[in-house]
PDB file of C-alpha atoms in Angstrom:
ATOM      1  CA  LYS A 107     -12.004  21.136  18.521  1.00 61.00           C
ATOM      2  CA  ARG A 108     -11.050  24.888  18.400  1.00 69.00           C
ATOM      3  CA  MET A 109      -9.544  24.355  14.949  1.00 72.00           C
ATOM      4  CA  ALA A 110     -12.890  23.227  13.610  1.00 72.00           C
ATOM      5  CA  ILE A 111     -14.755  26.349  14.929  1.00 75.00           C
ATOM      6  CA  SER A 112     -14.126  29.337  12.682  1.00 77.00           C
ATOM      7  CA  GLU A 113     -14.626  32.014  15.474  1.00 77.00           C
ATOM      8  CA  ALA A 114     -12.268  30.277  17.848  1.00 78.00           C
ATOM      9  CA  ARG A 115      -9.821  29.768  14.900  1.00 84.00           C
ATOM     10  CA  GLU A 116      -9.528  33.535  14.391  1.00 87.00           C
ATOM     11  CA  ASN A 117      -8.069  34.018  17.891  1.00 88.00           C
ATOM     12  CA  SER A 118      -5.446  31.190  17.269  1.00 89.00           C
ATOM     13  CA  VAL A 119      -4.452  32.730  13.868  1.00 92.00           C
ATOM     14  CA  TYR A 120      -4.208  36.078  15.596  1.00 92.00           C
ATOM     15  CA  ALA A 121      -1.769  34.597  18.329  1.00 92.00           C
ATOM     16  CA  LEU A 122       0.083  32.662  15.588  1.00 93.00           C
ATOM     17  CA  THR A 123       0.812  35.672  13.356  1.00 94.00           C
ATOM     18  CA  ASN A 124       1.380  38.089  16.099  1.00 95.00           C
ATOM     19  CA  ALA A 125       3.062  36.287  19.032  1.00 95.00           C
ATOM     20  CA  TYR A 126       4.362  33.028  17.714  1.00 95.00           C
ATOM     21  CA  ALA A 127       5.598  33.714  14.143  1.00 96.00           C
ATOM     22  CA  PRO A 128       8.191  36.306  15.358  1.00 95.00           C
ATOM     23  CA  MET A 129       9.695  33.790  17.878  1.00 96.00           C
ATOM     24  CA  ILE A 130       9.681  31.020  15.229  1.00 96.00           C
ATOM     25  CA  GLN A 131      11.269  33.258  12.613  1.00 96.00           C
ATOM     26  CA  LYS A 132      13.937  34.440  15.142  1.00 96.00           C
ATOM     27  CA  THR A 133      15.011  30.763  15.949  1.00 96.00           C
ATOM     28  CA  GLY A 134      14.855  29.518  12.489  1.00 96.00           C
ATOM     29  CA  ALA A 135      12.488  26.671  13.354  1.00 96.00           C
ATOM     30  CA  VAL A 136      10.179  25.008  11.164  1.00 97.00           C
ATOM     31  CA  PRO A 137       6.682  24.790  12.857  1.00 97.00           C
ATOM     32  CA  ILE A 138       4.868  21.661  12.723  1.00 97.00           C
ATOM     33  CA  ILE A 139       1.169  22.089  12.835  1.00 95.00           C
ATOM     34  CA  VAL A 140      -0.686  18.884  14.151  1.00 94.00           C
ATOM     35  CA  ASP A 141      -3.942  18.017  12.408  1.00 92.00           C
ATOM     36  CA  THR A 142      -5.725  16.987  15.607  1.00 89.00           C
ATOM     37  CA  HIS A 143      -8.131  14.032  15.493  1.00 88.00           C
ATOM     38  CA  SER A 144     -11.951  14.204  15.277  1.00 85.00           C
ATOM     39  CA  PHE A 145     -13.813  12.410  18.043  1.00 83.00           C
ATOM     40  CA  TRP A 146     -17.462  11.869  19.172  1.00 80.00           C
ATOM     41  CA  SER A 147     -18.416  11.948  22.740  1.00 73.00           C
ATOM     42  CA  ASP A 148     -21.608  12.291  24.640  1.00 73.00           C
ATOM     43  CA  SER A 149     -19.761  14.278  27.430  1.00 71.00           C
ATOM     44  CA  THR A 150     -19.173  17.322  25.217  1.00 72.00           C
ATOM     45  CA  ASN A 151     -21.180  19.597  23.057  1.00 66.00           C
ATOM     46  CA  MET A 152     -20.773  18.301  19.359  1.00 61.00           C
ATOM     47  CA  THR A 153     -23.445  20.710  17.866  1.00 69.00           C
ATOM     48  CA  GLY A 154     -22.515  21.845  14.370  1.00 69.00           C
ATOM     49  CA  LEU A 155     -19.632  19.481  13.957  1.00 76.00           C
ATOM     50  CA  GLY A 156     -21.575  16.795  11.739  1.00 77.00           C
ATOM     51  CA  ASP A 157     -20.206  13.290  11.453  1.00 85.00           C
ATOM     52  CA  LEU A 158     -16.610  12.222  11.993  1.00 88.00           C
ATOM     53  CA  VAL A 159     -15.591  13.078   8.471  1.00 89.00           C
ATOM     54  CA  GLN A 160     -17.219  16.343   8.537  1.00 89.00           C
ATOM     55  CA  PHE A 161     -15.614  17.143  11.813  1.00 88.00           C
ATOM     56  CA  GLN A 162     -12.217  16.078  10.436  1.00 90.00           C
ATOM     57  CA  ALA A 163     -12.701  18.286   7.404  1.00 90.00           C
ATOM     58  CA  MET A 164     -13.501  21.297   9.701  1.00 88.00           C
ATOM     59  CA  ILE A 165     -10.308  20.557  11.584  1.00 90.00           C
ATOM     60  CA  TYR A 166      -8.293  20.322   8.272  1.00 89.00           C
ATOM     61  CA  SER A 167      -9.916  23.767   7.379  1.00 89.00           C
ATOM     62  CA  GLY A 168      -8.537  25.241  10.560  1.00 89.00           C
ATOM     63  CA  VAL A 169      -5.038  23.501   9.804  1.00 92.00           C
ATOM     64  CA  TYR A 170      -4.869  25.166   6.372  1.00 92.00           C
ATOM     65  CA  ASP A 171      -5.773  28.574   8.016  1.00 92.00           C
ATOM     66  CA  TYR A 172      -2.936  28.146  10.547  1.00 94.00           C
ATOM     67  CA  VAL A 173      -0.381  26.991   7.900  1.00 95.00           C
ATOM     68  CA  ASP A 174      -1.345  30.071   5.528  1.00 95.00           C
ATOM     69  CA  ALA A 175      -1.049  32.454   8.482  1.00 95.00           C
ATOM     70  CA  LEU A 176       2.445  31.398   9.287  1.00 96.00           C
ATOM     71  CA  ALA A 177       3.426  30.901   5.690  1.00 96.00           C
ATOM     72  CA  SER A 178       2.475  34.482   4.930  1.00 95.00           C
ATOM     73  CA  ILE A 179       4.939  35.732   7.565  1.00 95.00           C
ATOM     74  CA  LEU A 180       7.792  33.048   7.742  1.00 96.00           C
ATOM     75  CA  PRO A 181      10.449  32.743   5.040  1.00 96.00           C
ATOM     76  CA  GLU A 182       9.964  29.861   2.609  1.00 96.00           C
ATOM     77  CA  GLU A 183      12.640  27.672   4.312  1.00 96.00           C
ATOM     78  CA  GLN A 184      10.467  27.927   7.474  1.00 97.00           C
ATOM     79  CA  ALA A 185       7.265  26.964   5.864  1.00 96.00           C
ATOM     80  CA  PRO A 186       5.042  25.171   8.212  1.00 97.00           C
ATOM     81  CA  ILE A 187       4.662  21.213   8.004  1.00 97.00           C
ATOM     82  CA  ILE A 188       1.326  19.384   8.704  1.00 96.00           C
ATOM     83  CA  ALA A 189       1.587  16.162  10.963  1.00 97.00           C
ATOM     84  CA  PRO A 190      -1.591  14.365   9.715  1.00 97.00           C
ATOM     85  CA  VAL A 191      -2.447  12.728  13.016  1.00 97.00           C
ATOM     86  CA  GLY A 192      -6.280  13.426  12.433  1.00 95.00           C
ATOM     87  CA  VAL A 193      -6.065  12.031   8.916  1.00 97.00           C
ATOM     88  CA  ALA A 194      -4.321   8.761  10.608  1.00 97.00           C
ATOM     89  CA  TYR A 195      -7.196   8.450  13.052  1.00 96.00           C
ATOM     90  CA  LEU A 196      -9.774   8.906  10.337  1.00 96.00           C
ATOM     91  CA  THR A 197      -8.088   6.274   8.070  1.00 97.00           C
ATOM     92  CA  ILE A 198      -8.462   3.742  11.013  1.00 97.00           C
ATOM     93  CA  PHE A 199     -12.039   4.664  11.625  1.00 95.00           C
ATOM     94  CA  LEU A 200     -12.858   4.103   7.804  1.00 95.00           C
ATOM     95  CA  GLU A 201     -10.754   1.007   7.502  1.00 96.00           C
ATOM     96  CA  ARG A 202     -11.105  -0.644  10.818  1.00 96.00           C
ATOM     97  CA  PRO A 203     -13.884   0.858  12.774  1.00 93.00           C
ATOM     98  CA  GLY A 204     -13.498  -1.637  15.630  1.00 91.00           C
ATOM     99  CA  MET A 205     -10.019  -0.329  16.341  1.00 94.00           C
ATOM    100  CA  TRP A 206     -10.900   3.234  16.203  1.00 93.00           C
ATOM    101  CA  ASP A 207     -12.461   2.985  19.905  1.00 92.00           C
ATOM    102  CA  LYS A 208      -9.108   1.789  21.200  1.00 94.00           C
ATOM    103  CA  LEU A 209      -7.536   5.039  20.121  1.00 95.00           C
ATOM    104  CA  PHE A 210      -9.295   6.866  23.002  1.00 91.00           C
ATOM    105  CA  ILE A 211      -9.669   6.570  26.717  1.00 86.00           C
ATOM    106  CA  ARG A 212     -13.229   6.362  28.287  1.00 84.00           C
ATOM    107  CA  ASP A 213     -14.199  10.027  27.581  1.00 84.00           C
ATOM    108  CA  LYS A 214     -13.883   9.311  23.786  1.00 83.00           C
ATOM    109  CA  ILE A 215     -11.914  12.483  23.351  1.00 84.00           C
ATOM    110  CA  HIS A 216      -8.452  12.117  24.662  1.00 86.00           C
ATOM    111  CA  ALA A 217      -5.952   9.527  23.300  1.00 89.00           C
ATOM    112  CA  SER A 218      -5.332   6.158  24.984  1.00 89.00           C
ATOM    113  CA  ALA A 219      -2.028   4.306  24.593  1.00 90.00           C
ATOM    114  CA  HIS A 220      -2.993   3.137  21.252  1.00 93.00           C
ATOM    115  CA  GLY A 221      -3.816   6.728  20.172  1.00 94.00           C
ATOM    116  CA  SER A 222      -0.509   7.931  21.711  1.00 93.00           C
ATOM    117  CA  TYR A 223       1.412   5.289  19.818  1.00 94.00           C
ATOM    118  CA  LEU A 224      -0.303   6.266  16.515  1.00 96.00           C
ATOM    119  CA  PHE A 225       0.323   9.996  17.240  1.00 96.00           C
ATOM    120  CA  ALA A 226       3.938   9.402  17.992  1.00 95.00           C
ATOM    121  CA  CYS A 227       4.478   7.368  14.897  1.00 96.00           C
ATOM    122  CA  VAL A 228       2.850  10.125  12.675  1.00 97.00           C
ATOM    123  CA  LEU A 229       4.812  12.998  14.278  1.00 97.00           C
ATOM    124  CA  TYR A 230       8.100  11.005  14.150  1.00 96.00           C
ATOM    125  CA  ALA A 231       7.485  10.234  10.372  1.00 97.00           C
ATOM    126  CA  THR A 232       6.508  13.983   9.772  1.00 97.00           C
ATOM    127  CA  MET A 233       9.597  15.201  11.539  1.00 96.00           C
ATOM    128  CA  TYR A 234      12.230  12.861  10.106  1.00 96.00           C
ATOM    129  CA  GLY A 235      10.860  11.580   6.849  1.00 97.00           C
ATOM    130  CA  HIS A 236      10.751   7.937   8.047  1.00 97.00           C
ATOM    131  CA  LEU A 237       9.186   5.741  10.703  1.00 95.00           C
ATOM    132  CA  PRO A 238      11.066   5.211  14.016  1.00 88.00           C
ATOM    133  CA  ALA A 239      13.050   1.925  14.229  1.00 84.00           C
ATOM    134  CA  LYS A 240      10.664  -1.220  14.781  1.00 81.00           C
ATOM    135  CA  HIS A 241      10.387  -1.853  18.714  1.00 71.00           C
ATOM    136  CA  ASN A 242      11.046  -5.394  19.195  1.00 68.00           C
ATOM    137  CA  HIS A 243      10.067  -5.590  22.915  1.00 67.00           C
ATOM    138  CA  LYS A 244       6.454  -5.355  24.155  1.00 74.00           C
ATOM    139  CA  ILE A 245       4.973  -2.058  23.140  1.00 77.00           C
ATOM    140  CA  GLU A 246       3.895  -1.414  26.865  1.00 76.00           C
ATOM    141  CA  SER A 247       7.765  -0.887  27.701  1.00 76.00           C
ATOM    142  CA  LEU A 248       7.603   2.349  25.555  1.00 77.00           C
ATOM    143  CA  PHE A 249       5.000   3.652  28.131  1.00 73.00           C
ATOM    144  CA  ALA A 250       7.074   2.633  31.273  1.00 68.00           C
ATOM    145  CA  SER A 251       7.866   6.173  32.301  1.00 68.00           C
ATOM    146  CA  SER A 252       4.690   7.837  30.990  1.00 71.00           C
ATOM    147  CA  ARG A 253       2.111   9.424  33.478  1.00 65.00           C
ATOM    148  CA  ARG A 254      -0.791   7.241  34.292  1.00 63.00           C
ATOM    149  CA  LEU A 255      -4.294   8.527  34.309  1.00 55.00           C
ATOM    150  CA  VAL A 256      -6.100   7.603  37.549  1.00 49.00           C
ATOM    151  CA  GLY A 257      -8.720   5.269  37.028  1.00 51.00           C
ATOM    152  CA  GLN A 258      -8.015   4.266  33.608  1.00 62.00           C
ATOM    153  CA  ASP A 259      -7.538   0.538  32.666  1.00 68.00           C
ATOM    154  CA  ILE A 260      -4.732   0.855  30.142  1.00 77.00           C
ATOM    155  CA  SER A 261      -4.431  -1.381  27.278  1.00 84.00           C
ATOM    156  CA  TYR A 262      -1.318  -1.418  25.172  1.00 87.00           C
ATOM    157  CA  PRO A 263      -1.287  -2.152  21.396  1.00 91.00           C
ATOM    158  CA  SER A 264      -0.355  -5.737  20.369  1.00 90.00           C
ATOM    159  CA  ALA A 265       2.327  -6.237  17.923  1.00 89.00           C
ATOM    160  CA  SER A 266      -0.065  -6.690  15.053  1.00 92.00           C
ATOM    161  CA  GLU A 267      -2.067  -3.360  16.218  1.00 94.00           C
ATOM    162  CA  ALA A 268       1.273  -1.662  16.360  1.00 93.00           C
ATOM    163  CA  SER A 269       2.262  -2.766  12.881  1.00 93.00           C
ATOM    164  CA  TYR A 270      -1.015  -1.520  11.572  1.00 96.00           C
ATOM    165  CA  TYR A 271      -0.703   1.936  13.221  1.00 96.00           C
ATOM    166  CA  ARG A 272       2.943   2.116  11.908  1.00 96.00           C
ATOM    167  CA  ASN A 273       1.531   1.312   8.318  1.00 97.00           C
ATOM    168  CA  VAL A 274      -1.255   3.916   8.707  1.00 98.00           C
ATOM    169  CA  ALA A 275       1.349   6.390   9.921  1.00 97.00           C
ATOM    170  CA  ARG A 276       3.636   5.682   7.001  1.00 98.00           C
ATOM    171  CA  ARG A 277       0.810   6.050   4.547  1.00 98.00           C
ATOM    172  CA  VAL A 278      -0.453   9.295   5.807  1.00 97.00           C
ATOM    173  CA  ALA A 279       2.797  11.034   6.961  1.00 97.00           C
ATOM    174  CA  LEU A 280       5.093   9.758   4.151  1.00 98.00           C
ATOM    175  CA  HIS A 281       2.864   9.012   1.148  1.00 97.00           C
ATOM    176  CA  GLY A 282       0.069  11.704   1.562  1.00 96.00           C
ATOM    177  CA  HIS A 283      -2.746   9.286   1.935  1.00 96.00           C
ATOM    178  CA  VAL A 284      -6.072  11.076   2.460  1.00 94.00           C
ATOM    179  CA  PRO A 285      -9.248   8.963   2.756  1.00 94.00           C
ATOM    180  CA  ARG A 286     -11.385   9.542  -0.214  1.00 94.00           C
ATOM    181  CA  LYS A 287     -14.418  10.739   1.810  1.00 93.00           C
ATOM    182  CA  LEU A 288     -12.260  13.256   3.488  1.00 92.00           C
ATOM    183  CA  ARG A 289     -10.555  14.496   0.086  1.00 91.00           C
ATOM    184  CA  ALA A 290     -14.028  14.979  -1.438  1.00 90.00           C
ATOM    185  CA  LEU A 291     -15.295  16.916   1.443  1.00 89.00           C
ATOM    186  CA  LEU A 292     -12.286  19.139   1.618  1.00 87.00           C
ATOM    187  CA  LYS A 293     -12.492  19.802  -2.094  1.00 88.00           C
ATOM    188  CA  GLN A 294     -16.211  20.775  -1.671  1.00 87.00           C
ATOM    189  CA  MET A 295     -15.386  23.112   1.106  1.00 82.00           C
ATOM    190  CA  LYS A 296     -12.815  24.924  -0.988  1.00 77.00           C
ATOM    191  CA  ASN A 297     -15.412  25.605  -3.730  1.00 71.00           C
TER     192      ASN A 297
END
C-alpha cells in the first residue's frame, strides 16, 4: 500500500537512493522491484485508493519511482527489473473474478497459498527468464515446510488452477502482458 501513497513513497525513494543503492552497486546485484498487488479489505483504510485497477495503477506509479531512483544511481548493467506480481493479480481479477478471492487469506490483504504460488511463478520467471519446471506432484507438497498461519484454513491450488496461474505468470513476466484497463490508466496518469 505504501507504493500507492506518494508521501510514503518519498521516504522509500530516499532509503533506496541513500542506503540501498550504494550496497547494491558494491555487490553488483541487479535489484528486482516487486509490483505488489492491490487488494480491497474492510479491515484497513482504503480512502483515496479508488477501485482495484486505480489502486494497482497507483502502486505501479510507485514502482516506476523506485526503478527511476535506482536507475539514476546504478550502472546500466544493474538496472532494476520489475517483477509484475500486481499485474498478475489484476489479470486474474479481470479475467476470472471468482479466482481472485482465492489469492488471499481471510483478511483480503495477504496472500494465500494460491497467491503465494502465483507470486513465486512470477518472481521465478522474472529472475530466470522462464517458468520453473512443472510440478507433477500435488501442489500442496510445495508448501510442506512453509509456515502455517494460525486459524487459517489452507486451500491449495488444484492442478488446473496452478496451470492457469503459471499461464498468467508467463504472460505478465515473460511477454509483458498488461491488462488494457491498467495500461490506459497508467498512460492517463503519465499525461
